[in-house]
Coordinates of C-alpha atoms in Angstrom, one line a residue:
X1 CA -14.2 8.3 23.0
X2 CA -13.7 11.0 20.4
X3 CA -15.7 10.5 17.2
X4 CA -12.4 10.1 15.3
X5 CA -10.6 7.9 17.8
X6 CA -9.6 4.5 16.4
X7 CA -10.7 1.3 18.2
X8 CA -7.6 -0.4 19.4
X9 CA -8.8 -3.4 21.4
X10 CA -10.9 -6.5 21.0
X11 CA -13.3 -5.1 23.7
X12 CA -13.7 -1.9 21.6
X13 CA -14.5 -4.0 18.5
X14 CA -17.0 -6.1 20.5
X15 CA -18.7 -2.9 21.8
X16 CA -19.0 -1.6 18.3
X17 CA -20.6 -4.9 17.2
X18 CA -17.8 -5.8 14.9
X19 CA -16.7 -8.9 16.8
X20 CA -18.8 -11.6 18.5
X21 CA -18.2 -11.6 22.3
X22 CA -17.5 -15.4 22.2
X23 CA -14.5 -14.7 20.0
X24 CA -12.8 -12.5 22.7
X25 CA -10.3 -15.0 23.9
X26 CA -9.1 -16.2 20.5
X27 CA -8.9 -12.6 19.2
X28 CA -7.1 -11.3 22.3
X29 CA -4.4 -13.8 21.4
X30 CA -4.1 -12.3 17.9
X31 CA -4.0 -8.8 19.4
X32 CA -1.2 -9.7 21.7
X33 CA 0.9 -10.6 18.7
X34 CA -0.2 -8.2 16.0
X35 CA -1.4 -4.6 16.5
X36 CA -5.1 -3.8 16.2
X37 CA -6.7 -0.5 15.1
X38 CA -9.9 0.3 13.2
X39 CA -10.8 3.9 12.5
X40 CA -14.5 5.0 12.8
X41 CA -14.4 5.8 9.1
X42 CA -13.7 2.1 8.3
X43 CA -16.0 0.8 11.0
X44 CA -18.9 2.7 9.5
X45 CA -18.4 0.8 6.2
X46 CA -18.5 -2.7 7.7
X47 CA -21.7 -4.7 7.6
X48 CA -21.6 -6.7 10.8
X49 CA -24.2 -9.1 9.4
X50 CA -21.9 -10.1 6.5
X51 CA -19.3 -12.6 7.7
X52 CA -17.4 -12.1 4.4
X53 CA -17.5 -8.3 4.5
X54 CA -14.4 -7.1 2.5
X55 CA -13.7 -4.1 4.8
X56 CA -13.9 -6.1 7.9
X57 CA -11.6 -8.7 6.3
X58 CA -8.9 -6.0 5.9
X59 CA -9.0 -4.6 9.5
X60 CA -10.8 -6.9 11.9
X61 CA -8.5 -9.6 13.5
X62 CA -9.1 -13.2 12.7
X63 CA -7.9 -16.3 14.6
X64 CA -6.3 -17.6 11.3
X65 CA -3.6 -15.0 11.8
X66 CA -2.0 -17.3 14.5
X67 CA -1.3 -19.9 11.8
X68 CA 2.2 -19.3 10.4
X69 CA 3.3 -21.3 7.4
X70 CA 6.9 -22.5 6.9
X71 CA 7.5 -20.1 3.9
X72 CA 6.2 -17.0 5.8
X73 CA 8.8 -14.6 7.0
X74 CA 9.0 -11.9 9.7
X75 CA 10.7 -9.6 7.2
X76 CA 9.3 -10.9 3.9
X77 CA 10.8 -8.3 1.5
X78 CA 14.2 -8.1 3.2
X79 CA 14.1 -4.5 4.6
X80 CA 16.6 -5.3 7.3
X81 CA 19.3 -6.5 4.9
X82 CA 19.2 -3.1 3.1
X83 CA 19.1 -0.8 6.0
X84 CA 22.4 1.0 6.3
X85 CA 21.2 3.2 9.2
X86 CA 18.1 3.1 11.3
X87 CA 15.0 4.4 9.4
X88 CA 16.5 4.1 5.9
X89 CA 16.1 1.2 3.5
X90 CA 18.3 1.6 0.4
X91 CA 17.6 -1.3 -1.9
X92 CA 17.7 0.4 -5.3
X93 CA 20.4 2.8 -6.4
X94 CA 18.3 5.8 -7.2
X95 CA 15.8 5.8 -4.3
X96 CA 15.5 5.1 -0.6
X97 CA 12.8 4.6 2.0
X98 CA 12.7 6.9 5.0
X99 CA 10.7 5.1 7.7
X100 CA 9.5 8.0 9.8
X101 CA 7.1 6.2 12.2
X102 CA 6.1 2.7 13.2
X103 CA 2.5 3.4 13.9
X104 CA -0.6 3.5 11.7
X105 CA -4.2 4.7 12.1
X106 CA -5.3 1.2 11.0
X107 CA -3.5 -2.1 11.0
X108 CA -4.1 -4.2 7.9
X109 CA -4.3 -7.9 8.7
X110 CA -2.2 -8.7 5.7
X111 CA 0.6 -6.1 6.4
X112 CA 4.1 -7.1 5.2
X113 CA 5.6 -5.1 8.1
X114 CA 3.2 -6.5 10.8
X115 CA 6.0 -7.8 12.9
X116 CA 7.6 -4.3 13.0
X117 CA 4.7 -1.8 13.3
X118 CA 2.3 -1.0 16.2
X119 CA 1.6 1.4 19.0
X120 CA 4.6 2.3 21.2
X121 CA 7.2 2.1 18.4
X122 CA 9.6 5.0 18.4
X123 CA 9.3 7.7 15.7
X124 CA 12.4 8.6 13.8
X125 CA 13.5 11.8 15.7
X126 CA 16.5 13.5 17.2
X127 CA 19.9 11.9 16.5
X128 CA 18.3 9.0 14.6
X129 CA 16.6 11.3 12.2
X130 CA 19.8 13.3 11.8
X131 CA 21.7 10.2 11.0
X132 CA 19.1 9.0 8.4
X133 CA 19.1 12.4 6.7
X134 CA 22.9 12.5 6.8
X135 CA 22.9 9.2 5.0
X136 CA 20.5 10.5 2.3
X137 CA 22.6 13.6 1.9
X138 CA 25.8 11.6 1.5
X139 CA 24.5 9.5 -1.4
X140 CA 24.3 11.7 -4.5
X141 CA 22.8 8.7 -6.5
X142 CA 19.6 9.0 -4.4
X143 CA 17.1 10.8 -6.7
X144 CA 13.9 9.9 -4.9
X145 CA 13.0 9.6 -1.2
X146 CA 9.9 7.6 -0.2
X147 CA 8.4 8.5 3.2
X148 CA 6.8 5.5 4.8
X149 CA 6.5 3.6 8.1
X150 CA 4.0 2.8 9.6
X151 CA 2.0 5.7 8.0
X152 CA 3.9 9.0 7.9
X153 CA 0.6 11.0 7.6
X154 CA -0.1 10.3 11.3
X155 CA 2.6 13.0 12.0
X156 CA 1.5 16.5 12.8
X157 CA 1.6 19.2 10.1
X158 CA 4.4 20.9 12.1
X159 CA 6.5 17.7 12.0
X160 CA 5.8 17.1 8.3
X161 CA 6.9 20.7 7.5
X162 CA 10.1 20.2 9.5
X163 CA 11.0 17.0 7.6
X164 CA 10.0 18.6 4.3
X165 CA 12.3 21.6 4.9
X166 CA 15.2 19.4 5.7
X167 CA 14.7 17.2 2.6
X168 CA 14.5 20.4 0.6
X169 CA 18.1 21.2 1.5
X170 CA 19.4 18.0 -0.2
X171 CA 20.0 19.1 -3.7
X172 CA 20.4 15.7 -5.4
X173 CA 16.9 14.6 -4.2
X174 CA 14.5 15.6 -6.9
X175 CA 11.3 13.6 -6.0
X176 CA 9.6 13.2 -2.6
X177 CA 7.0 10.5 -2.3
X178 CA 4.7 9.8 0.7
X179 CA 3.0 6.4 1.2
X180 CA -0.2 6.4 3.1
X181 CA -3.7 5.0 3.9
X182 CA -4.8 8.1 5.8
X183 CA -6.8 9.8 3.0
X184 CA -9.0 6.7 2.9
X185 CA -9.2 5.5 6.5
X186 CA -8.9 8.9 8.4
X187 CA -9.7 11.5 5.8
X188 CA -10.5 14.2 8.4
X189 CA -6.7 14.5 9.0
X190 CA -6.1 15.7 5.4
X191 CA -7.0 19.4 5.7
X192 CA -6.0 21.9 3.1
X193 CA -3.2 23.1 5.4
X194 CA -2.0 19.5 5.9
X195 CA -2.0 18.9 2.1
X196 CA 0.2 22.0 1.7
X197 CA 2.5 20.9 4.5
X198 CA 3.4 17.7 2.6
X199 CA 4.9 19.7 -0.3
X200 CA 8.7 19.5 -0.2
X201 CA 9.9 22.9 -1.5
X202 CA 11.7 22.5 -4.9
X203 CA 10.9 18.8 -5.3
X204 CA 8.3 17.0 -7.4
X205 CA 5.7 15.7 -4.9
X206 CA 4.0 12.3 -5.2
X207 CA 1.6 10.6 -2.8
X208 CA 1.0 6.9 -3.1
X209 CA -2.5 6.2 -1.8
X210 CA -3.3 2.7 -0.5
X211 CA -6.9 1.4 -1.0
X212 CA -8.1 -2.1 -1.8
X213 CA -11.9 -1.9 -2.2
X214 CA -14.2 0.6 -4.0
X215 CA -16.3 1.1 -0.8
X216 CA -13.3 2.9 0.7
X217 CA -14.0 5.8 -1.6
X218 CA -16.4 7.6 0.6
X219 CA -17.4 11.2 0.0
X220 CA -14.9 12.2 2.8
X221 CA -12.1 10.2 1.2
X222 CA -12.7 11.6 -2.2
X223 CA -12.7 15.1 -0.7
X224 CA -9.4 14.4 1.0
X225 CA -7.9 13.1 -2.3
X226 CA -9.1 16.3 -4.0
X227 CA -7.4 18.5 -1.4
X228 CA -4.1 16.6 -2.0
X229 CA -4.4 16.9 -5.8
X230 CA -5.4 20.6 -5.6
X231 CA -2.3 21.2 -3.4
X232 CA -0.1 20.1 -6.4
X233 CA 0.7 16.5 -5.5
X234 CA 0.7 13.8 -8.1
X235 CA -1.4 10.9 -6.8
X236 CA -0.7 7.3 -7.6
X237 CA -2.2 4.1 -6.2
X238 CA -1.0 1.1 -4.2
X239 CA -3.3 -1.9 -3.8
X240 CA -2.8 -5.5 -2.7
X241 CA -4.6 -8.3 -4.5
X242 CA -6.5 -10.0 -1.6
X243 CA -8.6 -13.1 -1.6
X244 CA -12.0 -12.2 -0.2
X245 CA -11.5 -8.5 -0.7
X246 CA -10.8 -7.6 -4.4
X247 CA -9.8 -10.8 -6.2
X248 CA -12.6 -10.6 -8.8
X249 CA -12.9 -8.7 -12.0
X250 CA -15.9 -6.6 -11.0
X251 CA -14.3 -5.4 -7.7
X252 CA -10.9 -4.7 -9.3
X253 CA -12.5 -2.8 -12.1
X254 CA -14.6 -0.7 -9.8
X255 CA -11.5 0.0 -7.6
X256 CA -9.3 1.2 -10.4
X257 CA -12.1 3.4 -11.8
X258 CA -12.6 4.9 -8.4
X259 CA -8.9 5.8 -8.3
X260 CA -9.0 7.4 -11.7
X261 CA -12.2 9.3 -10.9
X262 CA -10.4 10.7 -7.9
X263 CA -7.3 11.8 -9.9
X264 CA -5.2 8.9 -8.6
X265 CA -3.3 7.1 -11.3
X266 CA -3.3 3.3 -10.7
X267 CA 0.3 2.3 -10.1
X268 CA 1.0 -1.0 -8.3
X269 CA -1.2 -4.0 -7.6
X270 CA 0.9 -6.1 -5.2
X271 CA 0.8 -9.9 -5.0
X272 CA 0.4 -10.5 -1.2
X273 CA 3.8 -10.8 0.6
X274 CA 4.7 -13.9 2.6
X275 CA 4.0 -12.2 6.0
X276 CA 3.3 -14.4 9.0
X277 CA -0.4 -15.4 9.4
X278 CA -1.6 -14.1 6.1
X279 CA -2.1 -17.2 4.0
X280 CA -5.9 -16.7 4.0
X281 CA -5.4 -13.6 1.8
X282 CA -3.1 -15.1 -0.9
X283 CA -4.1 -16.5 -4.2
X284 CA -1.8 -18.0 -6.8
X285 CA 0.2 -15.9 -9.2
X286 CA -1.7 -17.6 -12.1
X287 CA -5.0 -16.5 -10.6
X288 CA -3.7 -13.0 -10.2
X289 CA -2.4 -12.9 -13.8
X290 CA -5.8 -14.0 -15.1
X291 CA -7.6 -11.3 -13.2
X292 CA -5.1 -8.6 -14.4
X293 CA -5.4 -9.8 -17.9
X294 CA -9.1 -9.4 -17.8
X295 CA -8.7 -5.7 -17.1
X296 CA -6.8 -5.1 -20.3
X297 CA -9.0 -4.0 -23.2
X298 CA -12.1 -3.7 -21.0
X299 CA -11.0 -0.8 -18.9
X300 CA -9.4 2.5 -19.9
X301 CA -5.6 2.5 -20.2
X302 CA -5.7 4.9 -17.3
X303 CA -7.1 2.2 -15.1
X304 CA -4.3 -0.4 -15.6
X305 CA -2.1 -1.1 -12.6
X306 CA 1.2 -3.0 -12.8
X307 CA 1.0 -6.4 -11.1
X308 CA 4.0 -6.7 -8.9
X309 CA 5.8 -9.4 -6.9
X310 CA 8.3 -8.4 -4.2
X311 CA 10.8 -11.3 -4.3
X312 CA 11.2 -12.6 -0.8
X313 CA 14.5 -11.9 0.9
X314 CA 15.1 -8.4 -0.5
X315 CA 15.8 -9.1 -4.2
X316 CA 13.3 -6.4 -5.1
X317 CA 10.1 -6.0 -7.1
X318 CA 9.4 -7.4 -10.5
X319 CA 6.3 -7.1 -12.8
X320 CA 4.5 -10.4 -13.1
X321 CA 1.6 -9.3 -15.3
X322 CA 0.2 -11.6 -18.0
X323 CA 1.9 -12.0 -21.3
X324 CA 0.1 -10.9 -24.5
X325 CA 3.0 -11.8 -26.9
X326 CA 4.3 -15.3 -27.5
X327 CA 6.4 -17.3 -30.0
X328 CA 9.2 -14.8 -30.2
X329 CA 11.5 -16.3 -27.6
X330 CA 14.1 -17.3 -30.1
X331 CA 15.8 -14.7 -32.4
X332 CA 13.9 -14.2 -35.6
X333 CA 11.0 -16.4 -34.6
X334 CA 7.5 -15.4 -35.4
X335 CA 5.5 -13.5 -32.8
X336 CA 1.9 -13.8 -32.0
X337 CA -0.1 -11.1 -30.3
X338 CA -3.2 -11.9 -28.3
X339 CA -6.0 -9.3 -28.4
X340 CA -8.6 -8.6 -25.7
X341 CA -10.9 -11.3 -27.1
X342 CA -8.3 -14.0 -26.9
X343 CA -7.6 -14.2 -30.6
X344 CA -4.0 -14.6 -31.8
X345 CA -2.5 -12.4 -34.5
X346 CA 0.8 -13.0 -36.3
X347 CA 3.2 -10.0 -36.0
X348 CA 4.3 -8.7 -38.4
X349 CA 1.4 -10.0 -40.5
X350 CA 2.2 -11.8 -43.7

């Protein structure tokens, strides 16, 4: 096996010491339903002696994934309802997703698209890609295109350049954004040449980097992020608030600081979606709000993500962060502002 080849079976995880042999049958049942893949970069971060290891929790299958709650949905954020042509999701007027691939270098155990991604899924090529790009070109209101999947950074530099060149020809698209975990989980893919290939000529270039735990910021990952930043991309973050991974003040603080130190602006902290078999990762919105509130005033403003809920069924994202202002719900009513110590201040003061 190549040193960079992901482990894609329960037997491979057992051989690596990441899964106990007696768990094989139960985890094979999970793997038959949901794709499995752990890259060597992530495997190297896992402490096999720690049953609560936060890296293992993200990528190593668990029998709890076979328990589906009534409120969990195969398409929890309603992609299908907003897909006018294959490969495109157009939920908001000024932006659209372009789902280029269905595969990833790793498969997150909490993934909201876990029923739709995995090895063997067709990439968006040929006539399907032509139709998707034709749709984007026919809608002048689309100002931003977000390349996603799967993970689009598993594509070759040649394919990325081809797609970038075709997007460059659509005049009304001004912003190109790539969503990826690759810089963290398979950083060797992000060479200086690959970083340049991701630039869409004539467009502002953004890359949303997904990481959930500060240990993911290895030297190799930080170097990959530096190559992307040095190539002219604006880097923003995506994280999911996950019980047992980052749902405490210390870990969240270290994660957001690691992003900022790597020239990645914290952007979205997602409340976990209602994907099948993911209840073990979810905490309440109230718990999430309390954690996010604790970041305000104790961490630099650069380190503050927006806490986001994607409303089930396709209604879209809304910010659900904590409130610091109260009492002004009625017109003309007094307002009270809460400071970082919890003290309330009348506004305007009398």
